[in-house]
XYZ file of C-alpha atoms in Angstrom:
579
model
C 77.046 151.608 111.948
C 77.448 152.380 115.684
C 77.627 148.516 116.066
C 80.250 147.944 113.939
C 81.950 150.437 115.019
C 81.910 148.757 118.769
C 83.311 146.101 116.905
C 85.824 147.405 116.130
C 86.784 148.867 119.208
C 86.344 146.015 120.241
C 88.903 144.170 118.169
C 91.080 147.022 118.737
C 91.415 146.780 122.363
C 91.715 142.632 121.925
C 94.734 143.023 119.605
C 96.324 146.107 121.015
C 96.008 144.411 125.038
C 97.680 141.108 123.809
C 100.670 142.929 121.738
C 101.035 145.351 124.593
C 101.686 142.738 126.973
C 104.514 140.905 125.012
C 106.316 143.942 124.350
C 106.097 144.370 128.057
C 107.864 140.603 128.238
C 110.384 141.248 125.674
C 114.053 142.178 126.895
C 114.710 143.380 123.564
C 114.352 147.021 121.861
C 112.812 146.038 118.742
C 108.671 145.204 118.377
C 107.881 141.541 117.764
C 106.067 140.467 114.364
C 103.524 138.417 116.754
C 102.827 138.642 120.105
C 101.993 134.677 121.094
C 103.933 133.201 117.839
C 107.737 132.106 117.829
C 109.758 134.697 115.640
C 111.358 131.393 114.683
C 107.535 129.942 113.074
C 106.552 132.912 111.834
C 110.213 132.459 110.085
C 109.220 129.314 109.100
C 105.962 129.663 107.477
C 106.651 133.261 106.338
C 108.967 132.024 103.753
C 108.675 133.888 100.212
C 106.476 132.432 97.858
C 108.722 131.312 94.913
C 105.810 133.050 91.770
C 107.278 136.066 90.721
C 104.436 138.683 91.352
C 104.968 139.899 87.325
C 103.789 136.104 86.415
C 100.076 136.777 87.895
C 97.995 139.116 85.963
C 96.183 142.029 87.968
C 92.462 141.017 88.330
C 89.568 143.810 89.726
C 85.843 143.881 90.702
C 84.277 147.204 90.768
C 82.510 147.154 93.922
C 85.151 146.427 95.908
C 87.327 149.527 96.983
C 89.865 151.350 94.246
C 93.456 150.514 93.473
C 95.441 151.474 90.696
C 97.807 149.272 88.615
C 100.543 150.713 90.414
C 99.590 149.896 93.859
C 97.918 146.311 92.327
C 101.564 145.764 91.377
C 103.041 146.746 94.887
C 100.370 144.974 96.904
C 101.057 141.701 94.658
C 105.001 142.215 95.302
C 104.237 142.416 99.422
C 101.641 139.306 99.088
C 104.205 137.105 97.549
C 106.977 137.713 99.516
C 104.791 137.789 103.074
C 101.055 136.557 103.276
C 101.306 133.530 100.314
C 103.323 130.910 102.260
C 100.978 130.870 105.073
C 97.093 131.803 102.885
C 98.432 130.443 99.782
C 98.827 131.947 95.904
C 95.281 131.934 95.172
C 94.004 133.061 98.886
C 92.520 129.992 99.638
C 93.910 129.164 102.434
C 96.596 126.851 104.002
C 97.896 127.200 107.361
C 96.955 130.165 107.160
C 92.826 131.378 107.024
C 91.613 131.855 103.534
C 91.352 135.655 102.651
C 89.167 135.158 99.412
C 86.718 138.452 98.296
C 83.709 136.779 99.383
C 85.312 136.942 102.928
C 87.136 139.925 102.859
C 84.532 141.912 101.476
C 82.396 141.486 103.802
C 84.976 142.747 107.126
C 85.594 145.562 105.076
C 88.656 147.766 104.844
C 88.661 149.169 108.274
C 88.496 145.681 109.759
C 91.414 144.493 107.489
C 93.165 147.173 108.609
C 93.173 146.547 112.426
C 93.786 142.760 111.217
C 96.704 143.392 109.441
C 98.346 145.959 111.526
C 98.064 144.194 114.964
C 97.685 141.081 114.339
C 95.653 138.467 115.952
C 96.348 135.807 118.577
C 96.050 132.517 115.979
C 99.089 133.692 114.900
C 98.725 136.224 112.171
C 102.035 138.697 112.388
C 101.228 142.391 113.739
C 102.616 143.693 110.437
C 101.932 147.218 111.145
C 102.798 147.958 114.942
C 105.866 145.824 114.343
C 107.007 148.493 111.236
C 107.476 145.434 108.996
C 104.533 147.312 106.525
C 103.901 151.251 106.872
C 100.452 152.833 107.585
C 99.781 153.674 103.690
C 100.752 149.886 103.002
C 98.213 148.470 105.592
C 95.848 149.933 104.130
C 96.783 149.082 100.423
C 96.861 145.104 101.599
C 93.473 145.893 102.960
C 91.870 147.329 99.737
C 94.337 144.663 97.634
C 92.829 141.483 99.677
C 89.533 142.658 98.883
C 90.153 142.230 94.610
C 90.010 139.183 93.362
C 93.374 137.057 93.680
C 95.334 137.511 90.796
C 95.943 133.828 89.375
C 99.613 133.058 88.122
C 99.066 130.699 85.018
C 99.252 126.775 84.582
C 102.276 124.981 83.623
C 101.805 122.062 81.017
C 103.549 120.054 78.914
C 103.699 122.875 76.142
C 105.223 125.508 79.197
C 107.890 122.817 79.769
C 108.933 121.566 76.667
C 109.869 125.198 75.629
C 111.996 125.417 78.854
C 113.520 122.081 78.364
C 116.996 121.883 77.226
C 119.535 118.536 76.750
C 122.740 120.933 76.717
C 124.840 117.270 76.266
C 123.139 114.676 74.738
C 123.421 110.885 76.466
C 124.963 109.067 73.625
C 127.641 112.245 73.768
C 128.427 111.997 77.628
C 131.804 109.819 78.440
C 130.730 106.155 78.681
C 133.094 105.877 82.024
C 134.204 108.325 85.121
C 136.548 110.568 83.427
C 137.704 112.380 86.573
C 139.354 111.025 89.886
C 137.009 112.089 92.017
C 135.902 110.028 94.892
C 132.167 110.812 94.011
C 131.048 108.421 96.726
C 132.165 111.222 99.172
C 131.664 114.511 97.098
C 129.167 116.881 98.730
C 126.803 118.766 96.764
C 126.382 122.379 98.451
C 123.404 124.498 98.080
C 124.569 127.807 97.629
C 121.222 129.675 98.142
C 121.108 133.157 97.006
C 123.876 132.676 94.251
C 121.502 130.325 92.215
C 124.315 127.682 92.083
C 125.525 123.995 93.931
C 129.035 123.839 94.513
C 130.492 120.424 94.504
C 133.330 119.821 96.986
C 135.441 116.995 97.374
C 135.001 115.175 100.938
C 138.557 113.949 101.301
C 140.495 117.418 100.129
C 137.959 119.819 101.592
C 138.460 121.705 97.611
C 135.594 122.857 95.804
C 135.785 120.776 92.898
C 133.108 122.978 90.587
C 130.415 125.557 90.879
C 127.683 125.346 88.932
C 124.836 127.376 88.059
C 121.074 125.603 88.878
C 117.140 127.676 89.318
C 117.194 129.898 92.194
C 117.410 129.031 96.019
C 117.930 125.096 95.605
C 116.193 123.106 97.787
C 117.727 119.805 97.605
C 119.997 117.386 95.860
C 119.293 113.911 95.091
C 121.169 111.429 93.399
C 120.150 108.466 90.708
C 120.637 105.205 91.984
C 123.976 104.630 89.992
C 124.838 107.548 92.047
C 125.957 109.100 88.197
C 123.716 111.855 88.034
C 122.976 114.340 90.466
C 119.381 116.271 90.371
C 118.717 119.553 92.507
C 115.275 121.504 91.758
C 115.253 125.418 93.168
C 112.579 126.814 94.428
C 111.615 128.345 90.789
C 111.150 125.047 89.812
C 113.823 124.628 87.900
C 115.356 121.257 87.480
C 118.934 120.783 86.612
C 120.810 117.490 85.727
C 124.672 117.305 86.547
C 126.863 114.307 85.547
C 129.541 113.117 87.888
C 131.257 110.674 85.122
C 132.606 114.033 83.538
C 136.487 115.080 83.940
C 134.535 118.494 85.126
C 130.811 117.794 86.092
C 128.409 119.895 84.944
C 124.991 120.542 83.814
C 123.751 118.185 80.509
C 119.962 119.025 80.831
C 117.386 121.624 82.285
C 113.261 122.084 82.432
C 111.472 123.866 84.460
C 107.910 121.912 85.899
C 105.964 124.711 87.253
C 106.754 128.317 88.962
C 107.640 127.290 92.381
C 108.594 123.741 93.732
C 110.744 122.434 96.212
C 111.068 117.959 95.370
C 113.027 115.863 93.128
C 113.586 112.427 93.109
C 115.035 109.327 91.072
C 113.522 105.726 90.527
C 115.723 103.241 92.130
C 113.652 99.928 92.168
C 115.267 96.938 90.595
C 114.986 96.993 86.839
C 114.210 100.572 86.444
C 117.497 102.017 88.261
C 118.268 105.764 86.640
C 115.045 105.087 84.136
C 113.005 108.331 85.257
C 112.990 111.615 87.358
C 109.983 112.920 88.979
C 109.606 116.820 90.750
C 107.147 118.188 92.300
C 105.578 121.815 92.258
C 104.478 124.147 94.853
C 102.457 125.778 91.926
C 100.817 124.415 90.069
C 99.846 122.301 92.199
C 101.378 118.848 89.998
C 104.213 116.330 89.847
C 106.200 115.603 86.816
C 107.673 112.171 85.826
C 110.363 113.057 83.295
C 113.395 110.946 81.405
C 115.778 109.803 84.161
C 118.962 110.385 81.670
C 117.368 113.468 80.224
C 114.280 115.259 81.792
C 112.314 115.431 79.432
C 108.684 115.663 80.828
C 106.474 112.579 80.053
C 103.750 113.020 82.328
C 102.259 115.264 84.535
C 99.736 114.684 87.508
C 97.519 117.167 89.154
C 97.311 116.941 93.217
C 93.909 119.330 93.541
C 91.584 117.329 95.272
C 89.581 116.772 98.505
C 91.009 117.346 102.240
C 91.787 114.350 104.133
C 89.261 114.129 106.812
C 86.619 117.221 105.885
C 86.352 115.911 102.577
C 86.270 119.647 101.197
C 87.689 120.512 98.047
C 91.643 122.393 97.847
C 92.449 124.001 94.555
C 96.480 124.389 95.580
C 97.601 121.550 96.994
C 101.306 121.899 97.122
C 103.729 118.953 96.706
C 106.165 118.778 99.177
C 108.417 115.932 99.837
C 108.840 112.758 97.459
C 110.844 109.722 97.962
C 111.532 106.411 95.770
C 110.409 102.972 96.979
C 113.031 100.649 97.654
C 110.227 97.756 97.808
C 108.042 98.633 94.569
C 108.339 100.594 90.991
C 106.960 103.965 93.196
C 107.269 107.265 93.927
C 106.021 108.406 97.625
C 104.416 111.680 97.117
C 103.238 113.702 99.865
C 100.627 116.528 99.273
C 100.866 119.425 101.996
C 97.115 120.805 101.918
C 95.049 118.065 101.456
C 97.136 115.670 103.917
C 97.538 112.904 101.236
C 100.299 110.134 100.596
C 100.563 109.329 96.573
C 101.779 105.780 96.075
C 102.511 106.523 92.454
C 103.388 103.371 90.272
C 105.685 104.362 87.248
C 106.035 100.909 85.955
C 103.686 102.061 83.130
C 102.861 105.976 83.366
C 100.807 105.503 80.337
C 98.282 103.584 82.351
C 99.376 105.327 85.843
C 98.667 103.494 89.198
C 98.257 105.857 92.520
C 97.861 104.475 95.795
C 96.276 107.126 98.146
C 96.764 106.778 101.299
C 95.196 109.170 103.636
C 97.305 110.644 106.140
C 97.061 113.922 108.191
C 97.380 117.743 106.709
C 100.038 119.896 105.753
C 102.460 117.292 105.097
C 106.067 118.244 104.804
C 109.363 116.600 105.038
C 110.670 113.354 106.123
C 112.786 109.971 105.732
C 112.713 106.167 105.931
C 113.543 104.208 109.104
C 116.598 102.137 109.314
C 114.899 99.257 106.929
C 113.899 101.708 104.419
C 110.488 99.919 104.541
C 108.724 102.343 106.652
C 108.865 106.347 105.483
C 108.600 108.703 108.405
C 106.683 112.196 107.100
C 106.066 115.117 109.461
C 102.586 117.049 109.106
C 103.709 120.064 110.246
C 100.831 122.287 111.374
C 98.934 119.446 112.269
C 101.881 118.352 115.114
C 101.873 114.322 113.263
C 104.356 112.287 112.264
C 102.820 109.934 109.428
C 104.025 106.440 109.072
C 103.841 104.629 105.662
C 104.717 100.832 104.812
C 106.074 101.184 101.396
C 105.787 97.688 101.506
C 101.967 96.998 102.055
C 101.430 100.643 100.542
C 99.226 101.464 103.669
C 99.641 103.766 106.831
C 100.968 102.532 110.271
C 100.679 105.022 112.583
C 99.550 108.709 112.985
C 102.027 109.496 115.898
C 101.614 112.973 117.905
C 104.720 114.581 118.089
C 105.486 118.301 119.348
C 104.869 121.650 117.593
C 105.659 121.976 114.089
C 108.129 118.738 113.656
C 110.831 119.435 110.693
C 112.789 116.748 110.550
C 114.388 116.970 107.394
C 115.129 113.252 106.940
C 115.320 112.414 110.403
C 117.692 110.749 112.036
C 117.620 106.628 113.405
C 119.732 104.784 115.518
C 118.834 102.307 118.305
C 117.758 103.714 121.741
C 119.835 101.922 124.734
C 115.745 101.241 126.414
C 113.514 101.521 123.338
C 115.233 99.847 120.483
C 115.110 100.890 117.078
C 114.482 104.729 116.682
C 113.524 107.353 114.366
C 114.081 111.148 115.825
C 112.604 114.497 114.868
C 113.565 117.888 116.100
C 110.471 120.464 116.203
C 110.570 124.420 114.845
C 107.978 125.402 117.412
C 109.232 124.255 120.539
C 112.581 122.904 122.104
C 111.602 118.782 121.977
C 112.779 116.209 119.746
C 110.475 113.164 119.781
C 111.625 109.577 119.318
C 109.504 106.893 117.640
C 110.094 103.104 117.738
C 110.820 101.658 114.523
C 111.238 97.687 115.198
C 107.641 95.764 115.105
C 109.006 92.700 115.101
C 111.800 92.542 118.389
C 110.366 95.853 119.927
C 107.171 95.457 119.133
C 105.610 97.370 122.226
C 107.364 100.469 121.287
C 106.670 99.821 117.643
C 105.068 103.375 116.108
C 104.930 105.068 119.435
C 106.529 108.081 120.633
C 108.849 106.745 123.249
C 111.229 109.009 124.445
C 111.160 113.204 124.334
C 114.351 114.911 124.366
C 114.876 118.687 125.543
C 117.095 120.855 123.160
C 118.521 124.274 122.596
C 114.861 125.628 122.239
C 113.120 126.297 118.463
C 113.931 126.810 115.437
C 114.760 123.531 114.241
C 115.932 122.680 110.858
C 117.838 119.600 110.413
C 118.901 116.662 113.065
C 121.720 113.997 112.080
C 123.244 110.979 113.293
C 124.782 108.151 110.849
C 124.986 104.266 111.051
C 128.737 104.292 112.671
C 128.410 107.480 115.171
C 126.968 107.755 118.301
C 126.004 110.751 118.095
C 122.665 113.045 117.462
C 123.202 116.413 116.151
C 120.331 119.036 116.459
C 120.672 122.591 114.507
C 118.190 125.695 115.926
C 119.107 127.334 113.095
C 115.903 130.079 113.164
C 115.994 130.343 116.504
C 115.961 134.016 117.566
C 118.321 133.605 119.933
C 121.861 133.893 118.400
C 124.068 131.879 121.239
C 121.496 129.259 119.943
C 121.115 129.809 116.026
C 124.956 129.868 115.779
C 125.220 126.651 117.732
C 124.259 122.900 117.699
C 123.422 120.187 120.024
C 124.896 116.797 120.418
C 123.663 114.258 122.163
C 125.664 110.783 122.862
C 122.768 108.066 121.968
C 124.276 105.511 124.317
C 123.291 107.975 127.298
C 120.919 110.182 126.336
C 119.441 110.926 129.511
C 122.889 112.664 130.253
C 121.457 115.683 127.684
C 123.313 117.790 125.390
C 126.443 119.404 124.653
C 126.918 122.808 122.559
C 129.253 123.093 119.600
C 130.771 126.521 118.936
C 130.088 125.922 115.463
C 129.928 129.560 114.299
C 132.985 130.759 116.783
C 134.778 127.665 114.831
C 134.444 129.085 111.489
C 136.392 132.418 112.327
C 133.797 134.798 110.891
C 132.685 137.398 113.275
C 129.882 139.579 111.797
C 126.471 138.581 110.614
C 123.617 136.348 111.939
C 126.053 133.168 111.287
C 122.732 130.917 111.318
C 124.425 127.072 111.527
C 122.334 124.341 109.231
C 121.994 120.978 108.556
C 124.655 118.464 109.599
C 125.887 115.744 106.932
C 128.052 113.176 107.482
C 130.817 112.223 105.204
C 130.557 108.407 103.797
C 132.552 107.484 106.748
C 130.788 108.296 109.223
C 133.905 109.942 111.437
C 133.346 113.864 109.944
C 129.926 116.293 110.259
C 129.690 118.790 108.532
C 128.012 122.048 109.103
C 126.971 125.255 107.254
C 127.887 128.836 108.868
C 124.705 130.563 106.758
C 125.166 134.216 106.595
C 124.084 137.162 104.224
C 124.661 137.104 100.578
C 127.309 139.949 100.991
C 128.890 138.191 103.757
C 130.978 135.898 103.939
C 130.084 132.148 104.718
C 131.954 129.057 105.830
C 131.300 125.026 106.343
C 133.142 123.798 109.321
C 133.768 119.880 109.552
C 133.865 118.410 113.006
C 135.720 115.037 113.890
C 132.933 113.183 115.102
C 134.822 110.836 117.460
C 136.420 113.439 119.397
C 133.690 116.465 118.868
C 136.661 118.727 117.711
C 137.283 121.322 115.073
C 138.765 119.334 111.953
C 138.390 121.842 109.027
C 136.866 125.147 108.050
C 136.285 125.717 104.163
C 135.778 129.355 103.089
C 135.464 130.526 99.627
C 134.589 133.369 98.104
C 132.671 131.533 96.163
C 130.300 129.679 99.117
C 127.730 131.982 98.977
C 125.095 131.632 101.297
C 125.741 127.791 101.934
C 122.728 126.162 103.365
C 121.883 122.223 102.478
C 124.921 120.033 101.888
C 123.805 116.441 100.429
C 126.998 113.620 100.723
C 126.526 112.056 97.615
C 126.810 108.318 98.895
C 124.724 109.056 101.931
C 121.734 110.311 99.452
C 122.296 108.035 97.176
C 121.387 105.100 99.530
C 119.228 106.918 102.098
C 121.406 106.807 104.989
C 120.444 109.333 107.840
């Protein structure tokens, strides 16, 4: 007993000396949630889980200590919406440490406690001497984490089907455009907390429609006729809008699991607009479904062993997916286990998978100017993975900086270096450049050749397009609001010249709230960007469109309606993968 307790103390003093001495750094009144970790990470990988905490049954063992259904119920609630992006639904770990009973139980609830309320160095948040959780709810996550994990249930083919709905059937949808739209440069517009897209029309700046989707889309992708647009929320729900409409709107819905974030079409040759595939966060599975009308056909299971330790993951999340422009695939990239699914749907009775073993925690990404080569950061693991979709094998594991989130990245051709693919990073204030040409820059081929400094963190989204010359860099989680409400641009003919700063949120009028700026998107052009003012859902929001040639204010769209705008997907530019 007396040496645990030295333990303890121990631990205490550890903790307590490192959190004391970044308060001491910090100009600002408020604690911090970490003392060594970004607020703009913890951001990051703090992101709510998207499982309800009602959809996972309450589980108890008797010897570990009390709780009552009540404080189960509250404990679940604070897991969910704090601990599960980082240690995962089922505990098991992810980038976080695993914080199963067999662990747990074992550092008992004293230890949890001094764990949970100050935090540790690796990067675990102080949640109690920051006052994100009180004293009574430290100790309730330490008595919770000691149960047994309470399991949210599958999602099969049964679960789906009885969530699946063909609101318009195809032989009932108009058999031409029925609207004048100029869909080639309409911009679907995540509006986050709403639970709705809005569609607005490029050339008259006018939202066209809103419509409702699942909660907190992710992203937007279009089929390769460029007819039918697909967005999947975070609750996994799938939606299916058609353009050809004289008002588009949703003809189907099905939901493929309980949390996902991927959707994508099948644009090879021959099998243009033929299927749709999503992928969940949990369970951990892709879906390949109808292209015209979602209707799930097959679904694939991504537990398995982790690349490199060979040790078996029992939630490996899918996170991005991408269609082959060279074969009948899907590119599938598994976060935990640090695998790259070459899946073949040219017969998904008798499926095909190429696995191509990668690096861990794979995340987002985006093909290089050929669209041969797909570009996919491994976020905790500081990689950027490159995969011939042509030979269906890996190029390159390239080190990059901390945390890389390049949404889709961003190429153009480097006035020393050639051919280019850039990422900005949400840990630190680099972008890295890797050369994309083997075959007339074939020294700088899969190599990080250039680093550029930005803002700082906080990274979302970087942007350039095949007729600018210019990079655009969003911080949009950085702490730092004369950053988060800004962006960079950089002038890729001279890029040792550095950046410029964009007033984006000053631009957009608006005056109160964080006024977080995300993602640029280029119209089909190529001579406007457009940017999203993100604020609260009881505040109001804008998009401001810059002219691109000149760097100058062009247009600010406010709506009531834009509610919490985030991701804005040109429909021409997704379409044919330009970034």
């Amino acid at each position: 007993m007396k040496t645990r307790n030295l333990k303890l103390a121990s631990l205490v003093a550890a903790v307590a000396l490192a959190t004391a001495s970044a308060w001491a750094q910090s100009d600002k009144d408020e604690k911090p949630v970490h003392p060594s970790t970004p607020p703009s990470e913890l951001m990051y990988k703090g992101a709510p889980a998207g499982v309800k905490p009602g959809e996972a049954p309450q589980t108890t063992e008797p010897s570990a200590p009390p709780i009552t259904k009540e404080e189960f119920n509250e404990a679940k609630e604070i897991y969910f919406q704090r601990c599960a992006g980082c240690h995962g639904v089922l505990r098991k770990g992810a980038t976080g440490k695993p914080l199963t009973p067999d662990i747990t139980m074992k550092r008992g609830t004293d230890y949890l406690k001094i764990f949970i309320n100050y935090g540790s160095p690796a990067g675990m948040p102080n949640w109690g001497t920051s006052g994100q959780l009180t004293e009574k709810q430290v100790d309730l996550m330490a008595r919770f984490l000691q149960q047994p994990a309470p399991v949210p249930p599958e999602f099969g083919l049964a679960e789906m089907k009885a969530t699946w709905k063909v609101l318009v059937p195809p032989e009932k949808r108009p058999k031409k455009k029925m609207n004048k739209l100029n869909l080639q440069n309409l911009f679907s517009v995540t509006l986050r907390d709403a639970g709705q897209i809005a569609l607005i029309d490029g050339d008259s700046k006018k939202i066209v429609s809103v419509i409702d989707t699942g909660y907190a889309v992710h992203i937007s992708r279009l089929s390769y006729s460029g007819r039918y647009l697909y967005v999947i929320g975070r609750d996994a729900q799938v939606n299916l809008i058609d353009l050809w409409m004289e008002k588009p709107d949703n003809v189907a819905v099905v939901k493929v699991g309980l949390e996902a974030r991927s959707v994508e079409s099948s644009k090879y040759k021959g099998w243009e607009d033929t299927y749709a595939i999503a992928g969940a966060y949990w369970p951990p599975q892709y879906t390949i479904m109808k292209g015209d009308t979602l209707e799930p056909l097959k679904i694939v299971s991504t537990r398995g062993m982790i690349v490199g330790t060979q040790e078996y993951h029992p939630e490996p999340r899918v996170a991005s997916i991408v269609a082959s422009h060279f074969h009948p695939e899907f590119v599938v990239n598994v976060k935990e286990t640090g695998k790259t699914l070459m899946v073949d749907y040219s017969d998904i009775k008798n499926l095909k998978v190429t696995t191509i073993d990668t690096a861990r925690f794979l995340h987002d990404g985006g093909f290089d100017s050929t669209q041969r080569y797909f570009m996919v950061a491994a976020n905790n693991s500081n990689k950027i993975a490159v995969i011939d979709t042509k030979s269906d094998k890996l190029m390159q594991l390239v080190d990059v900086g901390k945390i890389p989130h390049p949404g889709r990245g961003a190429n153009f051709v480097d006035p020393k270096y050639g051919p280019v693919w850039a990422t900005g990073d949400l840990g630190d204030d680099e972008i890295a450049l890797i050369g994309t040409d083997p075959v007339k820059h074939k020294a700088n081929a899969w190599k990080l050749v250039r680093k550029l400094k930005s803002q700082g963190g906080g990274s979302l989204f970087i942007k350039t397009h095949p007729k600018s010359h210019h990079l655009y860099v969003d911080n949009a989680l950085n702490p730092d609001p004369k950053i988060s409400t800004t962006v960079a641009v950089y002038d890729t003919r001279n890029l040792d010249k550095g950046f410029s700063v964009l007033p984006i949120a000053e631009w957009s009028g608006i005056t109160e709230g964080p006024r977080r700026v995300v993602q640029p998107e280029f119209n089909k052009a190529g001579d406007e960007v457009w940017f999203s003012v993100w604020n609260g859902k009881a505040q109001e929001s804008a998009l401001v469109v810059v002219d691109d040639k000149t760097l100058k204010l062009k247009a600010v769209i406010k709506d009531k309606r834009l509610i919490t705008p985030t991701g804005k997907f040109n429909v021409y530019n997704t379409q044919h993968d330009v970034y």
